[in-house]
Amino acid sequence: MLSTAHHADVVIIGAGIAGLAAAHQLTSAGVSVSVLEAGPRVGGRMMTEEVDGFRLDLLGPLLNTSYPELYAAPGLSDLVLRNFAPGVLVHSEGRRHRTGEIRSTRGARNALGTRNARGALKAARALASAPRAPLGETITGAMGGAIDQARLGAALSRLAATPRARVLARPERTALEALSGRGLSPRTLNGFVRPLLTALLSDPGLTTSSRCADLALRSYASGRLCVPSGGSGTLPELLAAALPPGTVRTGVHVTAADITSVRTKEHGELGCRSLLLATGAGAAAELLPGLRVPSFHPVTVLHHTAPAPPRTGASLVLDADRSGPVAHTAVMSEVDPARAPHGRTLVSSTVLGTPPPDLDRAVLAHLAVLYGTPTDDWELLAVHHDPEAVPAMAAPHDPHRPVRLLAGLYVCGDHRDTSTVQGALSSARRAAEAILTDLGVRPGRGATTAFPEAA
């Protein structure tokens, strides 16, 4: 038995970002909290391992500077975000193109808004000729014609300005079915929108709800794709470090739980007034039989080091041709130098769905095509496969699934909102607010943070 000094008002099972963020909301309101984590470290799926000086993400989800929950979460004032280069590099029809840059979309939207084709053409040409970082012969030009570029910019700009509630009120179908209704050319849809959504949603079939897909595009159009400096694990590590000492206990396996107590393998029973399950959906259902478990999108991440960095800079590279297993890849040492030893190159690549046999050879062959350089001398540093990496959001999908199962019993995580870091943090906030309401406690006044943001 744990001593009464270890009993808490709220026990949180799971020290991923959802559980840790909820713990911050609760402790800031004066509620005592104990976070129990079965693993040896915090982070859940957002972990970073160190191998020979490289910092390698197990999954490495793409973040966006437009995520409001990142800025509202307490404990993240020291988080530094490293931005990808504007837009993306798309490998389409055997060539590499830069597209989807947001910084000129307002001009494109204004030009199209006047129904002035000459103005739209001028805006698109300005977009195509804007100065960029030199990337040698990597890019062969903008995708599609000038009008296509202007229409894409206008569509992204309109979506960024659309209120979230209006997006959620749209008719719902699959993301793939909704592609044709965007007023864009087939080349733009297949060469940019589809591979981008595949990367953002980890869904190669685009079976995701069209509303969730629109929310993902809206986030993309409103900010910049980014990753935490030093690896994805930096985010949960910062959250855990900012909690009161002793709040988080790792290496604790929960065998049974109810509203008033939690039984652990190592320490016996721990009493509480409320219980919050902040694990993955599968683990939560093991403790709460009957809890609905969604299907999942498998994700495999491979990390390679190369003798010299491919000449793509800090760009996210997408494959629109679907000519190999890699959905997206990036020279992560260019995006975030903290992830590789000085002078070394780190290339991180994501494979969606069931990985092919002879995975490394297939991936290296595909990377040679995407980067336009031989990869025979690239070295594999690590590979991580998670069959339950991303909860599926098939239509119809409720992005605000209940976090309060009954008074005293709550659940949070990306499977309760959207399958993103933003969704995990949003569900944590909702769960904490529900707990405080049921306990009759006024929420604490957490300060909003602004991150030091890297270019």
Coordinates of C-alpha atoms in Angstrom, one line a residue, residues 11-450:
V11 CA -5.2 10.0 -10.6
I12 CA -4.2 10.2 -14.2
I13 CA -3.2 7.0 -16.0
G14 CA -0.8 7.7 -18.9
A15 CA 2.0 10.3 -19.1
G16 CA 1.6 11.2 -22.8
I17 CA 1.0 14.8 -23.7
A18 CA -2.7 14.6 -23.0
G19 CA -2.3 13.3 -19.4
L20 CA 0.5 15.7 -18.7
A21 CA -1.4 18.7 -20.1
A22 CA -4.4 17.8 -18.0
A23 CA -2.2 17.5 -14.9
H24 CA -1.1 21.1 -15.5
Q25 CA -4.7 22.4 -15.7
L26 CA -5.6 20.6 -12.5
T27 CA -2.6 21.4 -10.4
S28 CA -2.9 25.1 -11.4
A29 CA -6.3 25.0 -9.9
G30 CA -5.0 23.6 -6.6
V31 CA -6.1 20.0 -7.2
S32 CA -3.6 17.3 -6.1
V33 CA -2.7 15.0 -9.0
S34 CA -0.8 11.7 -9.4
V35 CA 0.2 10.7 -13.0
L36 CA 1.0 7.0 -13.4
E37 CA 3.0 5.8 -16.4
A38 CA 3.8 2.2 -17.1
G39 CA 6.8 3.0 -19.3
P40 CA 10.2 4.1 -18.1
R41 CA 9.8 7.6 -19.6
V42 CA 7.0 10.1 -20.2
G43 CA 5.8 10.9 -23.7
G44 CA 3.8 7.9 -25.0
R45 CA 4.0 8.0 -28.8
M46 CA 5.9 11.3 -28.7
M47 CA 9.3 9.9 -27.6
T48 CA 12.7 10.7 -28.9
E49 CA 15.6 8.3 -28.6
E50 CA 19.3 9.2 -28.8
V51 CA 21.5 7.0 -31.1
D52 CA 25.2 8.0 -31.6
G53 CA 24.4 11.6 -31.0
F54 CA 21.3 11.7 -33.2
R55 CA 17.9 12.5 -31.7
L56 CA 15.4 10.2 -33.4
D57 CA 11.6 10.4 -33.1
L58 CA 9.6 7.2 -32.7
L59 CA 6.8 8.7 -34.8
G60 CA 7.5 12.4 -35.2
P61 CA 4.1 13.9 -36.0
L62 CA 4.0 17.1 -38.0
L63 CA 3.0 20.1 -36.0
N64 CA 1.7 23.5 -37.1
T65 CA 2.4 26.9 -35.6
S66 CA -1.3 27.6 -35.9
Y67 CA -2.3 25.1 -33.3
P68 CA -4.0 27.2 -30.6
E69 CA -3.7 24.5 -27.9
L70 CA 0.1 24.6 -28.1
Y71 CA 0.1 28.2 -27.0
A72 CA -2.5 27.7 -24.3
A73 CA -0.9 24.7 -22.7
P74 CA 0.9 25.6 -19.4
G75 CA 4.5 24.4 -19.1
L76 CA 5.5 25.0 -22.7
S77 CA 7.0 28.5 -22.4
D78 CA 10.4 27.1 -23.3
L79 CA 9.3 25.1 -26.3
V80 CA 11.1 26.1 -29.5
L81 CA 9.5 25.2 -32.8
R82 CA 11.6 24.6 -35.9
N83 CA 9.8 25.5 -39.1
F84 CA 10.0 23.7 -42.4
A85 CA 10.6 25.8 -45.5
P86 CA 7.5 27.5 -46.8
G87 CA 5.3 25.3 -48.9
V88 CA 6.4 21.7 -49.8
L89 CA 8.4 20.0 -52.4
V90 CA 6.3 17.5 -54.4
H91 CA 7.7 14.8 -56.6
S92 CA 5.1 14.5 -59.3
E93 CA 5.3 13.0 -62.8
G94 CA 9.0 12.3 -62.3
R95 CA 9.9 16.0 -61.4
R96 CA 10.2 18.0 -58.3
H97 CA 8.1 21.1 -57.8
R98 CA 7.6 23.7 -55.0
T99 CA 4.0 24.5 -54.2
G100 CA 1.6 25.4 -51.5
E101 CA 3.4 28.5 -50.2
I102 CA 1.1 30.4 -47.9
R103 CA 2.8 33.8 -47.7
S104 CA 1.4 35.1 -51.0
T105 CA -2.1 33.6 -50.8
R106 CA -3.7 36.8 -49.7
G107 CA -2.6 38.6 -52.9
A108 CA -3.8 35.6 -55.0
R109 CA -7.2 35.6 -53.2
N110 CA -7.6 39.4 -53.7
A111 CA -6.7 39.0 -57.4
L112 CA -9.2 36.2 -58.0
G113 CA -11.8 38.0 -55.9
T114 CA -11.9 40.8 -58.4
R115 CA -12.5 38.2 -61.2
N116 CA -9.5 39.8 -63.0
A117 CA -7.6 37.0 -64.8
R118 CA -4.7 39.4 -65.5
G119 CA -4.5 40.2 -61.8
A120 CA -4.6 36.6 -60.9
L121 CA -1.9 35.8 -63.4
K122 CA 0.3 38.6 -62.0
A123 CA -0.2 37.3 -58.4
A124 CA 0.7 33.8 -59.4
R125 CA 3.8 34.9 -61.3
A126 CA 4.9 36.9 -58.3
L127 CA 4.5 33.8 -56.2
A128 CA 6.5 31.7 -58.6
S129 CA 9.3 34.3 -58.9
A130 CA 9.6 35.2 -55.2
P131 CA 13.2 34.7 -53.9
R132 CA 13.9 31.4 -52.1
A133 CA 16.8 29.7 -50.5
P134 CA 19.1 28.3 -53.3
L135 CA 18.5 24.6 -53.7
G136 CA 20.7 23.9 -56.8
E137 CA 18.8 22.0 -59.5
T138 CA 16.4 20.3 -57.1
I139 CA 13.3 22.2 -58.2
T140 CA 12.1 22.3 -61.8
G141 CA 9.4 25.0 -61.3
A142 CA 6.0 25.6 -59.8
M143 CA 3.4 22.9 -60.3
G144 CA 0.7 23.7 -62.8
G145 CA 0.2 27.0 -64.6
A146 CA 0.0 30.5 -63.1
I147 CA -3.8 30.3 -62.9
D148 CA -3.6 27.0 -61.1
Q149 CA -1.2 28.5 -58.6
A150 CA -3.5 31.5 -58.0
R151 CA -6.5 29.3 -57.5
L152 CA -4.7 27.2 -55.0
G153 CA -3.5 30.3 -53.1
A154 CA -7.0 31.7 -53.1
A155 CA -8.5 28.4 -51.9
L156 CA -6.0 28.1 -49.0
S157 CA -6.5 31.7 -48.0
R158 CA -10.3 31.3 -47.9
L159 CA -10.0 28.2 -45.8
A160 CA -7.6 29.9 -43.4
A161 CA -10.2 32.6 -42.9
T162 CA -13.2 30.2 -42.4
P163 CA -14.3 29.9 -38.8
R164 CA -13.8 26.4 -37.4
A165 CA -17.5 26.0 -36.5
R166 CA -18.4 26.7 -40.2
V167 CA -15.9 24.0 -41.3
L168 CA -17.5 21.5 -38.9
A169 CA -21.0 22.4 -40.3
R170 CA -20.1 21.3 -43.8
P171 CA -21.6 18.1 -45.3
E172 CA -19.5 15.1 -44.3
R173 CA -18.1 12.5 -46.5
T174 CA -14.6 10.9 -47.0
A175 CA -11.7 13.2 -47.7
L176 CA -11.1 11.5 -51.0
E177 CA -14.7 12.1 -52.2
A178 CA -14.5 15.7 -51.2
L179 CA -11.4 16.5 -53.3
S180 CA -13.3 17.1 -56.5
G181 CA -15.5 19.8 -54.9
R182 CA -12.6 22.2 -54.2
G183 CA -12.6 24.1 -57.5
L184 CA -9.0 23.1 -58.3
S185 CA -7.5 21.4 -61.3
P186 CA -7.0 17.6 -61.2
R187 CA -3.2 18.2 -61.4
T188 CA -3.3 20.5 -58.3
L189 CA -5.6 18.0 -56.4
N190 CA -3.5 14.9 -57.2
G191 CA -0.1 16.7 -57.2
F192 CA -0.5 18.7 -54.0
V193 CA -3.7 18.4 -52.0
R194 CA -3.9 14.6 -52.0
P195 CA -0.2 13.9 -50.9
L196 CA -0.4 16.8 -48.4
L197 CA -3.5 15.4 -46.8
T198 CA -2.0 11.9 -46.8
A199 CA 0.9 13.3 -44.8
L200 CA -1.1 15.4 -42.4
L201 CA -3.7 12.6 -41.7
S202 CA -1.4 9.6 -42.0
D203 CA -4.1 8.2 -44.2
P204 CA -3.0 6.9 -47.6
G205 CA -6.6 6.0 -48.6
L206 CA -8.1 9.4 -47.5
T207 CA -11.0 7.6 -45.8
T208 CA -10.8 10.3 -43.1
S209 CA -13.9 12.6 -42.5
S210 CA -13.8 15.5 -45.0
R211 CA -14.5 17.8 -42.1
C212 CA -11.3 16.6 -40.3
A213 CA -9.4 16.9 -43.6
D214 CA -10.6 20.5 -44.0
L215 CA -9.5 21.3 -40.4
A216 CA -6.0 19.9 -41.3
L217 CA -5.8 22.0 -44.4
R218 CA -7.1 25.0 -42.5
S219 CA -4.2 24.6 -40.0
Y220 CA -1.7 24.2 -42.8
A221 CA -3.1 27.4 -44.5
S222 CA -3.0 29.4 -41.2
G223 CA 0.6 28.7 -40.1
R224 CA 3.8 26.8 -40.8
L225 CA 4.6 23.1 -40.6
C226 CA 7.1 22.6 -37.8
V227 CA 8.6 20.2 -35.3
P228 CA 9.8 20.7 -31.7
S229 CA 13.5 21.5 -31.4
G230 CA 15.5 18.5 -30.2
G231 CA 12.8 16.0 -31.1
S232 CA 9.1 15.4 -30.4
G233 CA 9.9 14.1 -27.0
T234 CA 10.9 17.6 -25.9
L235 CA 7.2 18.5 -25.7
P236 CA 6.2 15.9 -23.0
E237 CA 9.5 16.3 -21.2
L238 CA 8.9 20.0 -20.8
L239 CA 5.3 19.4 -19.6
A240 CA 6.6 16.8 -17.0
A241 CA 9.4 18.9 -15.8
A242 CA 7.1 21.9 -15.1
L243 CA 4.8 19.8 -12.8
P244 CA 5.2 19.8 -9.0
P245 CA 7.9 17.3 -7.9
G246 CA 6.6 13.8 -7.4
T247 CA 3.5 14.3 -9.6
V248 CA 4.7 11.9 -12.3
R249 CA 5.6 8.3 -11.4
T250 CA 7.0 6.1 -14.2
G251 CA 7.3 2.3 -14.2
V252 CA 3.9 1.9 -12.5
H253 CA 1.6 -0.7 -14.1
V254 CA -2.2 -0.3 -13.4
T255 CA -4.1 -3.5 -13.2
A256 CA -7.5 -2.2 -12.3
A257 CA -9.2 1.1 -11.8
D258 CA -12.4 2.7 -10.7
I259 CA -13.6 6.1 -9.6
T260 CA -12.2 6.0 -6.1
S261 CA -9.1 3.8 -6.4
V262 CA -6.4 2.5 -8.7
R263 CA -4.7 -0.8 -8.2
T264 CA -1.1 -1.1 -9.3
K265 CA 1.2 -4.1 -9.7
E266 CA 4.1 -2.4 -7.9
H267 CA 2.5 -0.4 -5.1
G268 CA -0.9 -1.8 -4.4
E269 CA -3.9 0.5 -4.2
L270 CA -4.0 4.2 -4.6
G271 CA -7.1 6.2 -3.5
C272 CA -8.5 9.1 -5.4
R273 CA -11.6 11.2 -5.9
S274 CA -11.6 11.2 -9.7
L275 CA -9.9 9.0 -12.4
L276 CA -8.7 10.3 -15.8
L277 CA -7.6 7.7 -18.4
A278 CA -5.1 9.4 -20.7
T279 CA -3.7 6.3 -22.4
G280 CA -4.1 5.2 -26.0
A281 CA -7.6 4.0 -27.0
G282 CA -6.7 0.3 -26.7
A283 CA -5.1 0.6 -23.3
A284 CA -8.1 2.6 -22.0
A285 CA -10.5 0.0 -23.2
E286 CA -8.6 -2.7 -21.3
L287 CA -9.3 -0.8 -18.1
L288 CA -12.8 0.2 -19.1
P289 CA -14.5 -2.6 -21.1
G290 CA -17.1 -1.3 -23.5
L291 CA -15.1 1.9 -24.4
R292 CA -15.2 2.2 -28.1
V293 CA -11.8 1.6 -29.8
P294 CA -11.4 3.2 -33.3
S295 CA -9.4 1.6 -36.1
F296 CA -5.9 2.8 -36.6
H297 CA -3.5 3.9 -39.3
P298 CA -0.1 2.1 -39.0
V299 CA 3.0 4.3 -39.3
T300 CA 6.6 3.3 -39.8
V301 CA 9.4 5.9 -39.4
L302 CA 13.0 5.3 -40.7
H303 CA 16.0 7.5 -39.9
H304 CA 19.1 7.5 -42.2
T305 CA 22.3 9.3 -42.1
A306 CA 23.9 10.4 -45.4
P307 CA 27.5 11.5 -46.3
A308 CA 26.1 14.8 -47.5
P309 CA 22.7 16.4 -47.2
P310 CA 20.4 16.2 -50.2
R311 CA 19.9 19.7 -51.7
T312 CA 16.3 20.2 -50.6
G313 CA 17.1 22.5 -47.6
A314 CA 14.5 22.4 -44.8
S315 CA 11.6 21.3 -47.1
L316 CA 9.1 18.6 -46.5
V317 CA 9.2 16.3 -49.6
L318 CA 6.0 14.6 -50.7
D319 CA 5.5 11.9 -53.2
A320 CA 2.5 12.5 -55.5
D321 CA 3.4 9.7 -57.8
R322 CA 3.0 7.0 -55.1
S323 CA 5.9 5.2 -56.8
G324 CA 7.3 3.8 -53.6
P325 CA 6.6 3.2 -49.9
V326 CA 7.6 6.7 -48.6
A327 CA 4.7 9.2 -48.1
H328 CA 6.9 12.1 -46.9
T329 CA 10.5 12.7 -46.0
A330 CA 12.8 15.5 -44.9
V331 CA 16.4 16.3 -44.2
M332 CA 15.7 16.8 -40.5
S333 CA 19.2 18.0 -39.7
E334 CA 18.4 21.0 -41.9
V335 CA 15.0 21.6 -40.3
D336 CA 16.3 21.1 -36.7
P337 CA 20.1 21.1 -36.4
A338 CA 19.7 19.9 -32.8
R339 CA 18.7 16.4 -34.0
A340 CA 22.1 15.5 -35.5
P341 CA 25.7 15.9 -34.4
H342 CA 27.6 18.8 -35.9
G343 CA 28.4 18.1 -39.5
R344 CA 26.2 15.0 -39.8
T345 CA 23.1 14.6 -41.8
L346 CA 19.8 13.1 -40.6
V347 CA 17.1 12.1 -43.1
S348 CA 13.7 11.0 -41.6
S349 CA 11.1 9.3 -43.7
T350 CA 7.6 8.1 -43.1
V351 CA 5.9 5.0 -44.5
L352 CA 2.1 4.7 -44.1
G353 CA 0.2 1.5 -44.0
T354 CA 1.7 -2.0 -43.9
P355 CA 5.4 -1.7 -44.6
P356 CA 6.8 -3.7 -47.6
P357 CA 9.2 -6.7 -47.2
D358 CA 12.8 -5.7 -47.3
L359 CA 11.8 -2.3 -46.0
D360 CA 15.1 -0.5 -45.9
R361 CA 16.1 -1.4 -49.5
A362 CA 12.7 -0.4 -50.8
V363 CA 12.8 2.9 -48.9
L364 CA 16.4 3.7 -50.0
A365 CA 15.4 3.1 -53.6
H366 CA 12.4 5.4 -53.3
L367 CA 14.5 8.1 -51.5
A368 CA 17.0 8.0 -54.4
V369 CA 14.1 9.0 -56.7
L370 CA 12.6 11.6 -54.3
Y371 CA 15.9 13.4 -53.6
G372 CA 17.5 12.8 -57.0
T373 CA 20.7 11.4 -55.5
P374 CA 22.2 8.0 -55.0
T375 CA 21.5 6.5 -51.6
D376 CA 23.7 3.3 -51.7
D377 CA 26.0 4.7 -49.0
W378 CA 23.2 5.9 -46.7
E379 CA 23.2 4.2 -43.3
L380 CA 20.0 3.1 -41.4
L381 CA 20.1 4.5 -37.8
A382 CA 16.7 3.3 -36.6
V383 CA 13.3 2.1 -37.7
H384 CA 10.1 2.2 -35.6
H385 CA 6.8 0.7 -36.6
D386 CA 3.5 1.3 -34.7
P387 CA 0.4 -0.5 -35.9
E388 CA -1.8 1.8 -33.7
A389 CA 0.0 5.1 -34.4
V390 CA -2.9 7.3 -35.4
P391 CA -6.6 6.7 -34.6
A392 CA -8.7 6.8 -37.7
M393 CA -11.2 9.5 -38.2
A394 CA -13.6 7.9 -40.6
A395 CA -16.8 9.7 -41.5
P396 CA -18.9 10.4 -39.5
H397 CA -16.4 11.6 -36.9
D398 CA -17.2 13.6 -33.8
P399 CA -14.2 15.8 -33.0
H400 CA -15.5 16.5 -29.5
R401 CA -16.3 13.0 -28.2
P402 CA -17.4 13.0 -24.5
V403 CA -14.5 13.1 -22.1
R404 CA -16.8 12.7 -19.0
L405 CA -18.1 9.2 -18.9
L406 CA -19.7 9.8 -15.5
A407 CA -19.0 11.9 -12.5
G408 CA -15.5 10.9 -11.3
L409 CA -14.5 9.0 -14.5
Y410 CA -13.0 10.7 -17.5
V411 CA -11.0 9.9 -20.6
C412 CA -8.8 12.0 -22.9
G413 CA -6.4 11.6 -25.8
D414 CA -6.3 12.2 -29.5
H415 CA -8.9 9.5 -30.0
R416 CA -11.5 11.8 -28.3
D417 CA -10.9 14.8 -30.6
T418 CA -8.8 14.9 -33.8
S419 CA -5.8 12.5 -34.3
T420 CA -3.2 15.3 -33.8
V421 CA -1.2 16.9 -31.1
Q422 CA -3.8 19.7 -31.2
G423 CA -6.5 17.1 -30.6
A424 CA -4.7 15.5 -27.7
L425 CA -4.2 18.8 -26.0
S426 CA -7.7 19.9 -26.7
S427 CA -9.2 16.8 -25.1
A428 CA -6.9 17.2 -22.1
R429 CA -8.2 20.7 -21.5
R430 CA -11.8 19.6 -21.9
A431 CA -11.3 16.7 -19.5
A432 CA -9.6 18.9 -16.9
E433 CA -12.4 21.4 -17.1
A434 CA -15.0 18.7 -16.6
I435 CA -13.1 17.4 -13.6
L436 CA -12.9 20.8 -12.0
T437 CA -16.6 21.4 -12.6
D438 CA -17.6 18.1 -10.9
L439 CA -15.2 18.8 -8.0
G440 CA -16.6 22.3 -7.6
V441 CA -13.2 23.9 -8.2
R442 CA -12.7 27.1 -10.1
P443 CA -10.1 26.7 -12.9
G444 CA -6.6 28.2 -12.4
R445 CA -5.6 31.2 -14.3
G446 CA -2.8 29.7 -16.5
A447 CA -0.7 32.2 -18.5
T448 CA -0.7 32.0 -22.3
T449 CA 2.7 31.3 -23.7
A450 CA 4.4 32.5 -26.9

